[in-house]
Coordinates of C-alpha atoms in Angstrom, one line a residue:
A1 CA -3.4 41.7 60.6
G2 CA -6.7 44.3 62.2
V3 CA -9.2 43.0 63.8
A4 CA -12.6 42.2 62.4
N5 CA -15.6 45.0 62.9
V6 CA -17.6 42.0 64.0
I7 CA -18.7 41.7 67.7
T8 CA -18.7 38.1 69.0
T9 CA -17.2 35.6 72.2
T10 CA -16.7 32.7 69.5
A11 CA -13.7 34.2 67.4
K12 CA -11.0 31.7 66.5
I13 CA -7.6 32.0 64.2
R14 CA -6.3 29.4 62.1
V15 CA -2.6 29.7 61.0
V16 CA -2.2 27.8 57.3
P17 CA 0.9 26.3 55.2
V18 CA 0.3 27.6 51.8
S19 CA 1.6 24.1 50.8
S20 CA -0.5 21.6 53.2
W21 CA 2.9 19.1 53.4
K22 CA 5.0 21.4 55.1
A23 CA 3.0 21.8 57.7
T24 CA -0.3 20.8 60.1
A25 CA -3.0 24.1 60.3
S26 CA -3.5 24.9 63.5
E27 CA -6.5 27.0 65.6
S28 CA -6.5 29.1 68.7
P29 CA -8.8 28.4 71.2
E30 CA -12.6 30.6 71.0
F31 CA -11.7 34.8 71.6
S32 CA -13.6 37.1 72.4
I33 CA -13.8 39.9 70.2
K34 CA -15.4 43.3 72.1
T35 CA -16.4 46.9 71.2
N36 CA -13.7 49.6 71.6
I37 CA -16.4 52.0 74.0
T38 CA -15.2 55.6 74.9
L39 CA -17.7 58.5 76.9
A40 CA -16.9 61.9 75.4
R41 CA -18.9 63.9 77.9
P42 CA -18.6 64.7 81.1
A43 CA -14.9 65.8 80.3
L44 CA -12.5 65.9 82.9
N45 CA -13.1 68.2 85.7
E46 CA -15.8 69.5 84.2
S47 CA -18.7 71.1 86.0
V48 CA -22.6 68.8 85.8
Y49 CA -25.3 70.5 88.0
V50 CA -28.2 68.3 89.6
Y51 CA -31.0 68.7 87.8
N52 CA -34.5 70.1 89.5
A53 CA -36.8 71.5 87.5
P54 CA -38.4 74.6 87.7
Y55 CA -35.1 75.9 89.6
Q56 CA -32.1 74.0 88.0
P57 CA -34.5 72.1 84.2
L58 CA -31.0 71.5 82.2
S59 CA -30.8 67.9 81.8
Y60 CA -26.6 67.0 80.4
P61 CA -25.9 65.5 77.7
V62 CA -23.5 62.4 78.3
T63 CA -21.8 60.7 75.0
G64 CA -19.7 59.2 73.8
T65 CA -18.0 56.5 70.8
Y66 CA -17.9 52.8 69.9
T67 CA -16.9 50.6 67.8
G68 CA -18.4 47.8 65.7
T69 CA -21.9 46.9 66.3
V70 CA -23.5 47.7 69.1
G71 CA -27.2 48.4 69.5
K72 CA -27.6 49.3 73.0
V73 CA -25.4 50.5 75.9
K74 CA -25.7 50.7 79.6
L75 CA -24.4 54.6 81.5
E76 CA -24.1 54.1 85.2
Y77 CA -22.7 56.6 88.0
S78 CA -20.6 56.9 90.8
G79 CA -20.0 59.4 93.6
N80 CA -16.7 57.4 94.9
G81 CA -14.3 57.8 91.6
D82 CA -13.7 54.6 90.7
A83 CA -14.5 52.7 93.5
G84 CA -18.2 52.9 93.4
P85 CA -20.9 51.8 93.9
W86 CA -22.0 52.6 90.6
T87 CA -25.8 53.2 90.2
N88 CA -28.0 52.7 87.0
I89 CA -28.7 55.6 84.9
A90 CA -30.5 54.2 81.9
T91 CA -29.9 51.4 79.2
I92 CA -30.3 53.1 75.9
D93 CA -30.5 52.4 71.9
T94 CA -27.0 53.6 69.8
N95 CA -27.7 55.4 67.3
G96 CA -26.6 53.1 65.2
D97 CA -23.4 55.1 63.5
G98 CA -20.7 54.5 66.1
T99 CA -22.0 57.1 68.7
Y100 CA -24.6 57.4 71.5
A101 CA -25.9 60.3 73.2
Y102 CA -28.5 60.6 76.4
N103 CA -29.3 63.7 78.4
W104 CA -29.0 62.7 82.4
Q105 CA -31.5 64.6 84.8
V106 CA -28.3 64.4 87.5
P107 CA -28.8 63.2 90.5
N108 CA -28.3 65.2 94.2
V109 CA -24.8 63.6 94.8
I110 CA -22.7 66.7 94.9
T111 CA -18.8 65.6 95.2
N112 CA -15.7 66.2 93.0
T113 CA -15.0 62.8 92.4
A114 CA -17.7 61.9 89.5
K115 CA -17.4 59.2 87.0
V116 CA -19.8 57.5 84.3
R117 CA -19.6 54.3 83.4
V118 CA -20.7 53.1 79.8
L119 CA -21.0 49.4 79.1
D120 CA -21.9 47.4 76.0
A121 CA -26.1 45.9 76.4
D122 CA -26.0 44.1 73.3
S123 CA -27.3 40.4 74.7
G124 CA -24.2 37.9 73.3
H125 CA -21.9 40.7 73.2
P126 CA -18.4 40.2 75.3
A127 CA -18.7 42.8 78.7
A128 CA -16.6 45.7 77.5
E129 CA -16.6 49.2 79.3
G130 CA -15.2 53.0 79.0
R131 CA -15.1 55.1 81.6
S132 CA -15.1 59.1 82.1
S133 CA -12.4 61.2 83.7
S134 CA -13.1 62.2 87.1
F135 CA -15.9 65.7 86.8
L136 CA -17.6 67.5 89.7
I137 CA -21.1 67.4 90.4
K138 CA -22.0 70.6 91.8
G139 CA -25.6 71.7 93.3
T140 CA -27.0 76.0 92.3
L141 CA -28.2 79.1 94.5
I142 CA -30.7 80.7 93.4
V143 CA -31.3 84.0 95.0
D144 CA -34.8 84.4 95.8
N145 CA -34.5 88.1 98.3
P146 CA -34.1 90.3 98.0
A147 CA -35.5 90.0 94.4
S148 CA -35.1 91.4 91.3
G149 CA -35.6 95.6 92.0
S150 CA -36.3 95.7 95.3
S151 CA -35.5 98.5 97.0
V152 CA -33.6 98.4 101.5
T153 CA -33.2 101.2 103.4
Y154 CA -29.8 101.8 105.5
Q155 CA -29.5 99.9 108.5
D156 CA -32.8 98.0 108.0
N157 CA -32.6 94.4 108.7
V158 CA -33.0 92.7 105.8
P159 CA -34.1 89.2 105.1
I160 CA -32.2 86.8 103.0
S161 CA -33.3 83.8 101.1
W162 CA -32.2 81.6 98.2
T163 CA -33.0 78.5 97.1
A164 CA -30.6 75.7 97.0
V165 CA -30.7 73.3 94.2
G166 CA -28.6 70.3 95.7
S167 CA -27.7 69.3 99.2
F168 CA -24.1 71.2 100.1
K169 CA -23.8 73.2 103.2
P170 CA -22.1 75.9 104.6
V171 CA -22.8 78.8 102.6
K172 CA -21.4 82.5 103.2
I173 CA -23.1 85.3 102.3
E174 CA -21.8 88.4 100.4
Y175 CA -22.9 91.8 98.3
S176 CA -21.5 94.2 96.1
T177 CA -23.0 98.2 95.9
N178 CA -21.2 98.4 92.3
N179 CA -22.3 95.9 90.5
V180 CA -19.2 95.3 89.0
G181 CA -17.5 91.9 91.2
S182 CA -16.0 93.9 93.7
W183 CA -17.5 91.8 96.6
I184 CA -17.8 92.1 100.1
V185 CA -18.0 89.3 102.4
T186 CA -20.3 89.5 105.8
E187 CA -19.9 88.0 109.0
I188 CA -23.0 85.3 107.7
T189 CA -22.1 82.0 107.4
V190 CA -24.8 79.3 107.7
S191 CA -23.9 75.9 108.0
T192 CA -27.1 74.2 107.5
T193 CA -27.8 72.0 104.9
C194 CA -29.2 73.8 102.2

């Protein structure tokens, strides 16, 4: 038999003979029926970028599904995979149609083992959770100088500057003379935290 679409901590099963004179009815102890809750995004090995307005002003859409009647879910993340620790993102209302979505302002936690987990946050519901696959939280580099449209002179010392969204190091500096992706590596590596 299929499990009822009811979230509860007080479910029971009773087995009753069709003819009561043949056997005594029996009830199970109480058990829970919990939601099946999943995360669709972030996906396995997906790159998610640190939020920082105005440089990286896009939030990331965390989405997923659930079964049963769930009014609220709690979202948490870990920069260290399943080992945690788990940090709160938000507790949100579901869409009421078996889905939920939240626009996450991704924190400055550069990692290639990030995970998000979702928990049923309705009072009185049995514990239920879903977890994403591992994904990447990345920073963003924005070249500030030389600026678009500027020109430099052969053999001049040209100041190179950039804005880093996220904390990571080192960076290396490359250049192209033809704007088609033939990159020449310089001898410059910057080892300080960006």
